[in-house]
Tab-separated table of C-alpha atoms (C1' of nucleotides) and ligand atoms in Angstrom:
chain	number	residue	atom	x	y	z
Z	1	MET	CA	4.225	12.414	7.550
Z	2	GLN	CA	1.963	14.633	5.467
Z	3	ARG	CA	4.629	14.726	2.774
Z	4	TYR	CA	5.060	10.950	3.005
Z	5	PHE	CA	1.455	10.368	1.965
Z	6	GLY	CA	1.458	13.222	-0.520
Z	7	ASP	CA	4.255	11.598	-2.479
Z	8	ARG	CA	2.793	8.123	-2.741
Z	9	SER	CA	-0.229	6.656	-4.450
Z	10	THR	CA	-0.227	3.276	-2.745
Z	11	ALA	CA	-1.214	2.287	0.772
Z	12	VAL	CA	1.271	1.558	3.523
Z	13	SER	CA	1.014	-0.659	6.560
Z	14	VAL	CA	1.479	0.810	10.017
Z	15	VAL	CA	4.275	-1.664	10.608
Z	16	ASP	CA	6.167	-0.272	7.638
Z	17	LEU	CA	5.486	3.285	8.771
Z	18	VAL	CA	6.831	2.661	12.253
Z	19	GLU	CA	9.915	1.101	10.681
Z	20	HIS	CA	10.312	3.943	8.179
Z	21	PHE	CA	10.230	6.626	10.861
Z	22	ARG	CA	12.322	4.702	13.373
Z	23	GLY	CA	14.984	6.975	14.867
Z	24	GLU	CA	13.054	10.000	13.653
Z	25	MET	CA	9.971	9.634	15.799
Z	26	ASN	CA	8.568	7.284	18.383
Z	27	LYS	CA	6.168	4.566	17.312
Z	28	VAL	CA	3.493	5.986	19.615
Z	29	THR	CA	3.817	9.284	17.794
Z	30	VAL	CA	3.369	7.506	14.476
Z	31	TYR	CA	0.135	5.946	15.695
Z	32	ARG	CA	-1.096	9.265	17.070
Z	33	ILE	CA	-0.317	11.259	13.960
Z	34	LEU	CA	-2.074	8.630	11.865
Z	35	SER	CA	-5.166	8.853	14.068
Z	36	ARG	CA	-5.138	12.615	13.798
Z	37	MET	CA	-4.715	12.634	10.034
Z	38	GLU	CA	-7.513	10.113	9.654
Z	39	ALA	CA	-9.812	12.222	11.844
Z	40	GLU	CA	-8.986	15.213	9.659
Z	41	GLY	CA	-9.831	13.347	6.473
Z	42	ILE	CA	-6.309	13.368	5.092
Z	43	ILE	CA	-5.842	9.622	5.140
Z	44	HIS	CA	-8.062	6.572	5.617
Z	45	SER	CA	-7.400	3.129	7.047
Z	46	PHE	CA	-8.429	-0.458	6.501
Z	47	SER	CA	-7.354	-3.979	7.426
Z	48	GLY	CA	-5.209	-6.069	5.156
Z	49	SER	CA	-5.943	-9.727	4.546
Z	50	ASP	CA	-3.613	-10.669	7.386
Z	51	GLY	CA	-5.338	-8.323	9.815
Z	52	LEU	CA	-2.695	-5.604	9.818
Z	53	LYS	CA	-3.739	-1.979	9.611
Z	54	TRP	CA	-3.032	-0.022	6.446
Z	55	TYR	CA	-3.309	3.656	5.602
Z	56	ALA	CA	-3.635	5.521	2.331
Z	57	ALA	CA	-4.122	9.119	1.269
Z	58	CYS	CA	-7.661	10.303	0.813
Z	59	LYS	CA	-8.597	11.862	-2.485
Z	60	GLN	CA	-12.063	13.185	-1.739
Z	61	CYS	CA	-12.435	13.088	2.024
Z	62	THR	CA	-13.201	15.836	4.531
Z	63	ASN	CA	-13.137	15.655	8.288
Z	64	HIS	CA	-16.915	15.303	8.157
Z	65	SER	CA	-17.306	12.506	5.657
Z	66	HIS	CA	-14.911	9.825	4.547
Z	67	TYR	CA	-15.257	8.823	0.922
Z	68	ASP	CA	-13.051	5.853	1.522
Z	69	HIS	CA	-15.537	3.123	0.764
Z	70	HIS	CA	-13.715	1.853	-2.247
Z	71	PRO	CA	-12.131	-1.514	-2.979
Z	72	HIS	CA	-8.435	-2.133	-2.611
Z	73	PHE	CA	-6.092	-4.282	-4.604
Z	74	GLN	CA	-3.187	-6.230	-3.157
Z	75	CYS	CA	-0.423	-7.872	-5.161
Z	76	LYS	CA	0.225	-11.303	-3.715
Z	77	VAL	CA	3.822	-11.203	-4.992
Z	78	CYS	CA	5.189	-7.874	-3.758
Z	79	GLY	CA	2.479	-7.184	-1.165
Z	80	MET	CA	1.668	-3.726	-2.464
Z	81	ILE	CA	-1.839	-2.389	-1.825
Z	82	GLU	CA	-3.490	0.369	-3.791
Z	83	CYS	CA	-6.856	2.106	-3.678
Z	84	LEU	CA	-9.189	1.401	-6.561
Z	85	GLU	CA	-11.162	4.358	-7.837
Z	86	ILE	CA	-14.035	2.173	-8.861
Z	87	SER	CA	-17.314	1.411	-7.175
Z	88	LEU	CA	-18.726	-2.081	-7.231
Z	89	PRO	CA	-22.454	-2.658	-6.805
Z	90	ILE	CA	-23.536	-3.636	-3.306
Z	91	PRO	CA	-25.427	-6.922	-3.563
Z	92	LYS	CA	-28.850	-7.180	-1.962
Z	93	LEU	CA	-29.447	-9.951	0.547
Z	94	LYS	CA	-32.846	-11.246	1.557
Z	95	ASN	CA	-33.799	-10.402	5.142
Z	96	ARG	CA	-30.626	-8.401	5.683
Z	97	LYS	CA	-29.808	-4.747	5.286
Z	98	VAL	CA	-26.400	-4.203	3.682
Z	99	ASP	CA	-24.947	-0.719	3.815
Z	100	THR	CA	-21.185	-1.167	3.483
Z	101	GLU	CA	-18.873	-3.520	1.692
Z	102	ILE	CA	-15.226	-4.088	2.422
Z	103	ILE	CA	-13.497	-5.452	-0.634
Z	104	LEU	CA	-9.919	-6.549	-1.119
Z	105	LEU	CA	-8.995	-7.875	-4.533
Z	106	ILE	CA	-5.924	-10.049	-4.666
Z	107	GLY	CA	-3.749	-10.836	-7.647
Z	108	GLU	CA	-0.616	-9.648	-9.369
Z	109	CYS	CA	0.314	-6.046	-10.088
Z	110	GLU	CA	1.595	-4.804	-13.422
Z	111	THR	CA	5.224	-5.070	-12.379
Z	112	CYS	CA	5.024	-8.528	-10.863
Z	113	ALA	CA	2.816	-10.026	-13.571
Z	114	SER	CA	5.156	-9.182	-16.428
A	1	MET	CA	-14.587	-28.829	18.653
A	2	GLN	CA	-15.800	-30.770	15.607
A	3	ARG	CA	-19.255	-30.890	17.145
A	4	TYR	CA	-19.091	-27.181	17.927
A	5	PHE	CA	-18.765	-26.291	14.259
A	6	GLY	CA	-21.162	-28.968	13.131
A	7	ASP	CA	-23.927	-27.432	15.203
A	8	ARG	CA	-23.570	-23.866	14.024
A	9	SER	CA	-24.088	-22.086	10.727
A	10	THR	CA	-22.393	-18.810	11.618
A	11	ALA	CA	-18.729	-17.970	12.017
A	12	VAL	CA	-17.032	-17.594	15.370
A	13	SER	CA	-14.020	-15.548	16.375
A	14	VAL	CA	-11.012	-17.248	17.908
A	15	VAL	CA	-11.399	-15.004	20.937
A	16	ASP	CA	-14.888	-16.360	21.519
A	17	LEU	CA	-13.676	-19.912	20.978
A	18	VAL	CA	-10.895	-19.575	23.540
A	19	GLU	CA	-13.425	-18.154	25.975
A	20	HIS	CA	-15.968	-20.884	25.204
A	21	PHE	CA	-13.506	-23.695	25.856
A	22	ARG	CA	-11.884	-22.064	28.866
A	23	GLY	CA	-11.510	-24.605	31.671
A	24	GLU	CA	-12.004	-27.406	29.183
A	25	MET	CA	-8.886	-26.945	27.117
A	26	ASN	CA	-5.915	-24.624	26.942
A	27	LYS	CA	-6.010	-21.682	24.559
A	28	VAL	CA	-2.927	-22.976	22.782
A	29	THR	CA	-4.780	-26.205	22.132
A	30	VAL	CA	-7.682	-24.242	20.687
A	31	TYR	CA	-5.352	-22.516	18.250
A	32	ARG	CA	-3.688	-25.799	17.326
A	33	ILE	CA	-6.915	-27.696	16.765
A	34	LEU	CA	-8.198	-24.857	14.603
A	35	SER	CA	-5.045	-24.966	12.483
A	36	ARG	CA	-5.393	-28.697	12.111
A	37	MET	CA	-9.068	-28.555	11.178
A	38	GLU	CA	-8.372	-25.846	8.645
A	39	ALA	CA	-5.571	-27.892	7.090
A	40	GLU	CA	-7.975	-30.829	6.858
A	41	GLY	CA	-10.605	-28.738	5.104
A	42	ILE	CA	-13.151	-28.941	7.900
A	43	ILE	CA	-13.186	-25.226	8.637
A	44	HIS	CA	-11.890	-22.083	6.987
A	45	SER	CA	-10.681	-18.771	8.403
A	46	PHE	CA	-10.733	-15.105	7.537
A	47	SER	CA	-10.104	-11.745	9.153
A	48	GLY	CA	-12.929	-9.629	10.525
A	49	SER	CA	-13.083	-5.913	9.872
A	50	ASP	CA	-11.260	-5.308	13.152
A	51	GLY	CA	-8.470	-7.697	12.225
A	52	LEU	CA	-9.493	-10.564	14.501
A	53	LYS	CA	-9.446	-14.081	13.143
A	54	TRP	CA	-12.729	-15.880	12.530
A	55	TYR	CA	-13.515	-19.489	11.675
A	56	ALA	CA	-16.498	-21.134	10.048
A	57	ALA	CA	-17.426	-24.626	8.946
A	58	CYS	CA	-16.630	-25.564	5.363
A	59	LYS	CA	-19.419	-26.874	3.216
A	60	GLN	CA	-17.508	-28.009	0.149
A	61	CYS	CA	-13.867	-28.109	1.148
A	62	THR	CA	-11.325	-30.905	1.132
A	63	ASN	CA	-7.794	-30.903	2.474
A	64	HIS	CA	-6.632	-30.333	-1.080
A	65	SER	CA	-8.745	-27.372	-2.102
A	66	HIS	CA	-10.539	-24.814	-0.022
A	67	TYR	CA	-13.797	-23.628	-1.540
A	68	ASP	CA	-13.936	-20.813	0.964
A	69	HIS	CA	-13.721	-17.934	-1.442
A	70	HIS	CA	-17.164	-16.624	-0.686
A	71	PRO	CA	-18.282	-13.301	0.790
A	72	HIS	CA	-19.195	-12.924	4.441
A	73	PHE	CA	-21.830	-10.802	6.094
A	74	GLN	CA	-21.403	-9.131	9.459
A	75	CYS	CA	-24.195	-7.511	11.469
A	76	LYS	CA	-22.934	-4.230	12.834
A	77	VAL	CA	-25.387	-4.473	15.741
A	78	CYS	CA	-24.847	-7.948	17.192
A	79	GLY	CA	-21.494	-8.630	15.532
A	80	MET	CA	-22.559	-11.960	14.053
A	81	ILE	CA	-20.767	-13.122	10.897
A	82	GLU	CA	-22.129	-15.647	8.450
A	83	CYS	CA	-20.915	-17.196	5.224
A	84	LEU	CA	-22.789	-16.170	2.094
A	85	GLU	CA	-23.399	-18.940	-0.395
A	86	ILE	CA	-23.304	-16.543	-3.282
A	87	SER	CA	-20.562	-15.727	-5.732
A	88	LEU	CA	-20.004	-12.167	-6.832
A	89	PRO	CA	-18.334	-11.421	-10.158
A	90	ILE	CA	-14.630	-10.650	-9.907
A	91	PRO	CA	-14.046	-7.293	-11.578
A	92	LYS	CA	-11.354	-6.984	-14.217
A	93	LEU	CA	-8.655	-4.386	-13.743
A	94	LYS	CA	-6.440	-3.056	-16.486
A	95	ASN	CA	-2.802	-4.120	-16.177
A	96	ARG	CA	-3.510	-6.265	-13.138
A	97	LYS	CA	-4.359	-9.929	-12.753
A	98	VAL	CA	-7.099	-10.476	-10.160
A	99	ASP	CA	-7.683	-14.024	-8.972
A	100	THR	CA	-9.259	-13.704	-5.524
A	101	GLU	CA	-11.584	-11.316	-3.800
A	102	ILE	CA	-12.099	-10.964	-0.077
A	103	ILE	CA	-15.500	-9.478	0.602
A	104	LEU	CA	-17.139	-8.535	3.880
A	105	LEU	CA	-20.602	-7.053	3.656
A	106	ILE	CA	-21.711	-5.054	6.662
A	107	GLY	CA	-25.228	-4.212	7.728
A	108	GLU	CA	-27.985	-5.458	9.964
A	109	CYS	CA	-29.106	-9.051	10.318
A	110	GLU	CA	-32.720	-10.163	10.248
A	111	THR	CA	-33.027	-10.164	14.030
A	112	CYS	CA	-31.403	-6.798	14.628
A	113	ALA	CA	-33.096	-5.008	11.722
A	114	SER	CA	-36.629	-5.800	12.833
D	1	DT	C1'	4.464	-54.575	27.425
D	2	DT	C1'	7.468	-51.654	24.868
D	3	DC	C1'	8.488	-48.427	21.444
D	4	DT	C1'	7.030	-44.511	18.760
D	5	DT	C1'	4.218	-40.738	17.424
D	6	DA	C1'	0.563	-37.415	18.245
D	7	DT	C1'	-1.600	-34.374	21.384
D	8	DT	C1'	-1.886	-31.317	25.279
D	9	DG	C1'	-0.688	-27.954	29.218
D	10	DC	C1'	1.951	-24.449	30.869
D	11	DA	C1'	5.155	-20.761	30.836
D	12	DA	C1'	7.441	-17.679	28.207
D	13	DT	C1'	7.736	-14.905	24.223
D	14	DT	C1'	6.503	-12.141	20.116
D	15	DA	C1'	4.031	-8.455	17.887
D	16	DG	C1'	0.564	-4.930	17.004
D	17	DG	C1'	-1.491	-1.537	19.372
D	18	DT	C1'	-2.830	1.481	23.599
D	19	DT	C1'	-2.439	4.267	27.961
D	20	DG	C1'	-0.405	7.241	31.695
D	21	DC	C1'	2.400	10.697	32.639
D	22	DA	C1'	5.998	13.832	32.620
D	23	DA	C1'	8.726	16.871	29.434
D	24	DT	C1'	8.859	19.827	25.724
D	25	DA	C1'	7.097	22.745	21.990
D	26	DA	C1'	3.960	25.966	20.212
D	27	DG	C1'	0.647	29.876	20.585
D	28	DA	C1'	-2.035	33.296	22.534
D	29	DA	C1'	-2.494	36.794	25.932
D	30	DA	C1'	-0.538	40.337	28.638
M	1	DT	C1'	9.475	39.750	26.234
M	2	DT	C1'	7.253	37.313	29.745
M	3	DT	C1'	3.519	34.440	31.303
M	4	DC	C1'	-0.197	31.397	30.862
M	5	DT	C1'	-2.365	27.697	28.362
M	6	DT	C1'	-2.803	24.109	25.093
M	7	DA	C1'	-0.916	20.737	21.828
M	8	DT	C1'	2.588	17.462	20.808
M	9	DT	C1'	6.107	14.107	21.832
M	10	DG	C1'	9.047	10.397	24.239
M	11	DC	C1'	9.325	6.759	27.192
M	12	DA	C1'	7.923	3.072	29.982
M	13	DA	C1'	4.433	0.187	31.018
M	14	DC	C1'	0.616	-2.204	29.710
M	15	DC	C1'	-2.894	-4.926	26.922
M	16	DT	C1'	-4.327	-8.589	23.896
M	17	DA	C1'	-3.942	-11.906	20.040
M	18	DA	C1'	-1.041	-15.276	18.588
M	19	DT	C1'	3.200	-18.255	18.653
M	20	DT	C1'	7.035	-21.189	20.454
M	21	DG	C1'	9.751	-24.423	23.480
M	22	DC	C1'	9.511	-28.116	26.142
M	23	DA	C1'	8.088	-31.461	29.229
M	24	DA	C1'	4.077	-34.523	30.304
M	25	DT	C1'	0.566	-37.327	28.827
M	26	DA	C1'	-2.273	-39.982	25.598
M	27	DA	C1'	-2.828	-42.920	21.772
M	28	DG	C1'	-1.343	-46.617	18.566
M	29	DA	C1'	1.501	-49.911	16.511
M	30	DA	C1'	4.657	-53.598	17.097
P	201	MN	MN1	-8.176	3.390	-0.067
P	202	MN	MN1	-17.118	-18.580	5.166
P	203	ZN	ZN1	3.451	-6.679	-7.155
P	204	ZN	ZN1	-27.493	-8.780	14.341
DNA sequence: TTCTTATTGCAATTAGGTTGCAATAAGAAA
DNA sequence: TTTCTTATTGCAACCTAATTGCAATAAGAA
C-alpha cells in the first residue's frame, strides 16, 4: 500500500483501492491501513463531489500536522483527481470566522482536453 | 416540502429532512420529491464535508439552468450550512480547463462565535 | 364514470463504511 | 529457542444513506 501511493501522483478513491487489492487483502484491511497511514501523515483524505472518500499521498505532512489544506482538481471526463500545490486566498465573511476552505475544481485534464 | 424550503435560508441535510417528515411521509417519498424539486430548479444539492447530501432553496434557478455554483459556509460548531451569495474567482491552471469550482468554507457562524 | 398518468408506501436491495471477535503474525523478553 | 505480549488481518455481521420494484392510491382528462 505504501508503494502504491509512492508510485502515483494522483488521488485514488477508496472504492478503487478496495477493488485494486481484491484477492490480495480484505476490504476491512484496506480501510484500516488507510486510517493508519493517514494518522501517520503519509496520506490525506477528502470527499469527492459525489461524496466518496479519496486518498492521496502527502508531500509535507507529519503525524502531528497535516498540510493537506490544498485544493484538488477533478477531470469531469476521466474522473481523475489530483492535488494542487497552490494556495487560494481564504475569503473573509462578515460576522463569520472562516478558518478552512475545501475546494474542488472541476474541468478537463490535459489528456482529455486535447 | 415547498413551504419548508420557502421558510428557510439555510441548507438542510437529507438525513434531517427524512427525520423531519417522519410519520408524515415515507423516506422514499422525501428522496423523490427532492429529486423532482431539483429537476424543476426549485432547490439545489451538494455534498457536505462528510459526504452527506444537502439541499437548499434556489434563488435564481430555472429548470433549464442551475445558478447554484456558489460557495457554501458550514459552522463547525452547530453544523449549519448556508449558501453564500458571493462569487470567487476561478483560478487558471496550466494545461487544464477549469469550468466549475465546488467550495465549502468552514468556520464559526455568528451565533457560535460570540 | 372511465381511462390514463402521476404520486406514494412498503419491502427489499445496493453500496460505502464500521464493529466484534477470533486467528495469525510479529516482536520483545526470558 | 521458548514464552509472553502486542499488532495485524480475515470474516461475518452490522450500520446507514440511497435506490429499486411493485402494488396501491390519488389526481386529471376524456
Ligand atoms: Mn491532496
Ligand atoms: Mn447553495
Ligand atoms: Zn481526464
Ligand atoms: Zn454555528
